[in-house]
Amino acid sequence: MDKPLKTPPPYPIASVDHALRAATILQMEGGATVSQIAERLGVARSTAHRILAMLVYRDFAVQDEDRLYRAGPVLELAAHPQSLVSRLRAAALPHLHRVVDLLDETANLTVRTGDTARFIASVECRQALRVGSREGMVFPVHRTTAGLLLLADLSDEELDEVYAPERYRDRPADRPDLARLRTELKRLRRNGFAVNRERSERGLIAVGVPVRDRDGTALAGLSVSMPSVRYDPHRLQSLVAALDATAHALEKDLAEQH
């Protein structure tokens, strides 16, 4: 049976439609300038600029040195099987809520896509001074707690591929010092957890552990984030113990889904 023709919703929101169309153009056709997007959407150049600026802010787009806009890391999430991301998120949410109830700090689940880390689930704590939800946000993978744990699971060859110099030809400042990174990842493998002291955001400290599949491969990173003024190093052992217990419970739930 033929599918019915698509019809616009009764109350379309033009700005949303423009943003979605612009994101689709970047994903399907590669790069585009502000003028090209304005022409394709039939809007003023200033309007196109505001749309693209919002897409960049939400990581749906990036702008290179030639002022060309391209698909951002959110649109690259397709590199992860969507079923796996959905399954991870659904299984993790009850555990994240329990972590928040226990530690009263914001809890997150993060996956890696290339050289970026994406927060796929986040549950805020109830404290007045707290780290807000990071769900949907994308950061350089080596600047996040969970991202470092996922990088630590890679072989030297895989790490070289992630940070191949040719990938950073247009943004050399974004490529980390690999010798220093390898030293840090070696320490993380030995410890089994990571502590991020204001590496991704000023005033924020996070502690995390890996979540593994039945073969021992790290699928995601489980972490809690807190304002640096509330972090007490003497609590680190108890934080890691709580996260480890939660990660093992999540791993058990994921294994039972098969």
XYZ file of C-alpha atoms in Angstrom:
258
model
C 0.000 0.000 0.000
C 1.290 3.455 -0.893
C 2.310 5.691 1.956
C 0.199 8.841 2.375
C 1.730 12.063 1.154
C 3.430 14.148 3.810
C 1.591 17.311 4.679
C 2.945 20.224 6.705
C 1.756 20.471 10.322
C -1.176 22.834 10.849
C 0.974 25.306 12.774
C 4.452 25.177 11.219
C 7.318 26.986 12.939
C 9.375 28.529 10.168
C 12.530 29.019 12.252
C 12.574 25.341 13.285
C 11.980 24.252 9.705
C 14.806 26.463 8.466
C 17.217 25.090 11.071
C 16.318 21.484 10.238
C 16.706 22.113 6.514
C 20.066 23.820 7.047
C 21.298 20.880 9.152
C 20.140 18.453 6.454
C 21.989 20.420 3.761
C 25.212 20.313 5.777
C 24.864 16.611 6.479
C 23.907 15.524 2.972
C 25.868 17.938 0.805
C 29.006 18.770 2.781
C 29.953 22.404 3.411
C 28.055 25.607 2.708
C 28.550 29.328 3.238
C 26.108 31.690 4.925
C 25.127 33.086 1.517
C 24.474 29.629 0.083
C 22.299 28.635 3.037
C 20.402 31.929 2.788
C 19.729 31.316 -0.908
C 18.645 27.710 -0.383
C 16.278 28.617 2.448
C 15.022 31.799 0.830
C 15.888 33.938 3.855
C 18.024 36.995 4.503
C 21.741 36.478 5.022
C 21.440 37.733 8.610
C 18.747 35.134 9.304
C 20.900 32.367 7.821
C 23.802 33.518 9.976
C 21.684 33.281 13.152
C 20.447 29.811 12.184
C 23.981 28.555 11.571
C 25.246 30.148 14.773
C 22.635 28.194 16.747
C 23.531 24.969 14.928
C 27.185 25.545 15.849
C 26.234 26.255 19.467
C 24.334 22.951 19.673
C 27.128 21.062 17.833
C 25.009 20.315 14.764
C 27.518 22.331 12.702
C 31.117 23.535 12.806
C 32.794 26.412 10.996
C 36.251 25.932 9.510
C 38.993 28.479 8.906
C 37.551 29.312 5.472
C 34.269 30.303 7.164
C 32.588 27.303 5.566
C 29.979 25.520 7.682
C 30.032 21.735 7.846
C 28.141 18.982 9.674
C 29.071 18.918 13.353
C 29.663 16.051 15.776
C 25.979 15.607 16.652
C 25.263 14.691 13.025
C 28.212 12.297 13.105
C 26.570 10.265 15.850
C 25.324 7.950 13.108
C 28.784 6.368 13.343
C 27.366 4.701 16.469
C 24.649 2.140 15.830
C 21.556 4.060 16.910
C 20.101 0.930 18.489
C 23.157 0.667 20.741
C 22.918 4.316 21.833
C 19.197 3.981 22.504
C 19.725 0.740 24.406
C 22.526 2.222 26.475
C 20.505 5.294 27.345
C 17.361 3.389 28.278
C 19.273 0.936 30.442
C 21.373 3.645 32.097
C 18.701 6.142 33.156
C 17.438 4.217 36.233
C 21.030 3.733 37.369
C 21.837 7.420 36.867
C 18.871 8.351 39.043
C 20.140 6.007 41.773
C 23.612 7.563 41.583
C 22.076 11.014 41.996
C 20.009 9.804 44.972
C 23.139 8.364 46.562
C 25.723 11.071 45.833
C 23.525 14.127 45.191
C 25.662 15.169 42.227
C 24.783 15.279 38.526
C 25.331 11.939 36.747
C 26.127 11.385 33.059
C 26.587 8.651 30.480
C 28.896 9.433 27.548
C 29.941 7.681 24.334
C 32.809 8.371 21.924
C 32.412 9.252 18.255
C 35.843 9.675 16.685
C 37.646 12.441 18.553
C 34.513 13.754 20.267
C 32.571 12.646 23.334
C 28.773 12.936 23.367
C 26.641 12.967 26.503
C 23.712 10.636 25.729
C 22.082 10.760 29.193
C 22.270 13.170 32.103
C 20.391 13.456 35.408
C 20.770 16.619 37.494
C 21.083 16.565 41.268
C 18.840 18.632 43.517
C 21.425 20.950 45.030
C 21.032 24.675 44.366
C 24.636 24.906 43.174
C 24.977 22.076 40.691
C 26.273 21.090 37.282
C 23.455 21.309 34.746
C 22.427 18.584 32.333
C 24.955 17.927 29.575
C 22.646 15.640 27.594
C 23.185 16.060 23.862
C 26.334 18.138 24.267
C 29.591 17.275 22.520
C 33.170 17.981 23.678
C 36.664 17.016 22.479
C 37.027 13.461 23.739
C 40.384 14.027 25.473
C 38.893 16.847 27.568
C 36.138 14.797 29.211
C 36.260 12.242 32.006
C 34.410 9.538 30.120
C 36.230 10.382 26.908
C 39.605 9.740 28.512
C 38.376 6.388 29.813
C 37.208 5.412 26.324
C 40.495 6.516 24.773
C 42.342 4.427 27.368
C 40.588 1.368 25.953
C 42.170 1.872 22.515
C 45.372 0.321 21.199
C 48.279 2.557 20.201
C 47.351 2.069 16.557
C 43.721 3.014 17.162
C 44.778 6.104 19.095
C 47.079 7.129 16.238
C 44.142 6.805 13.841
C 41.883 8.981 16.001
C 44.528 11.710 16.123
C 46.024 11.318 12.658
C 47.738 14.631 11.735
C 45.876 14.929 8.423
C 42.582 15.140 10.298
C 43.856 18.271 12.037
C 45.385 20.025 9.056
C 42.838 22.858 9.332
C 42.816 22.920 13.143
C 46.255 21.935 14.442
C 45.669 23.592 17.827
C 42.897 21.057 18.542
C 45.237 18.064 18.343
C 46.510 17.016 21.793
C 50.109 16.214 22.660
C 50.039 12.458 22.022
C 53.089 11.637 24.145
C 51.529 13.355 27.159
C 48.137 11.816 26.403
C 49.593 8.296 26.205
C 51.204 8.760 29.621
C 47.900 9.887 31.094
C 45.958 7.025 29.485
C 48.445 4.501 30.857
C 47.767 5.822 34.351
C 44.010 5.633 33.776
C 44.245 1.993 32.684
C 46.124 1.204 35.880
C 43.691 3.110 38.129
C 40.455 2.110 36.398
C 38.898 5.552 36.865
C 39.419 9.155 35.764
C 39.279 12.522 37.501
C 38.741 15.624 35.371
C 39.752 18.824 37.149
C 38.354 21.751 35.126
C 39.598 20.221 31.892
C 36.399 20.613 29.929
C 34.830 23.518 31.817
C 36.099 25.964 34.417
C 34.790 25.362 37.923
C 33.770 21.749 37.213
C 35.256 18.498 38.470
C 34.103 15.069 37.335
C 34.904 11.503 38.340
C 34.160 8.579 36.049
C 34.515 4.847 35.363
C 34.024 2.795 32.178
C 30.962 0.722 31.289
C 31.972 -2.470 29.453
C 30.280 -5.117 27.354
C 30.562 -8.851 27.984
C 33.841 -8.977 26.060
C 35.372 -6.292 28.271
C 35.282 -3.531 25.643
C 34.429 -0.076 26.984
C 31.072 1.023 25.554
C 30.586 4.244 27.484
C 31.743 6.272 30.453
C 29.710 6.769 33.623
C 30.534 9.921 35.589
C 29.385 12.379 38.223
C 30.045 16.106 37.841
C 30.182 18.709 40.590
C 31.239 22.298 41.204
C 34.931 22.366 42.087
C 34.179 24.165 45.367
C 32.339 21.057 46.592
C 34.886 18.456 45.537
C 36.660 16.764 48.436
C 39.621 14.524 47.461
C 38.983 12.480 50.599
C 35.670 11.390 49.026
C 37.310 10.107 45.846
C 37.486 6.486 46.985
C 33.801 6.404 47.932
C 32.811 8.169 44.688
C 34.702 5.613 42.607
C 33.238 2.718 44.611
C 29.695 3.991 44.032
C 30.343 4.491 40.325
C 31.965 1.059 39.957
C 28.986 -0.619 41.609
C 26.607 1.286 39.324
C 28.636 0.474 36.203
C 28.632 -3.249 37.084
C 24.848 -3.178 37.640
C 24.369 -1.468 34.267
C 26.670 -3.971 32.580
C 24.580 -6.810 34.029
C 21.368 -5.240 32.695
C 22.899 -4.816 29.250
C 24.124 -8.425 29.193
C 20.655 -9.708 30.134
C 19.129 -7.859 27.165
C 20.796 -10.262 24.737
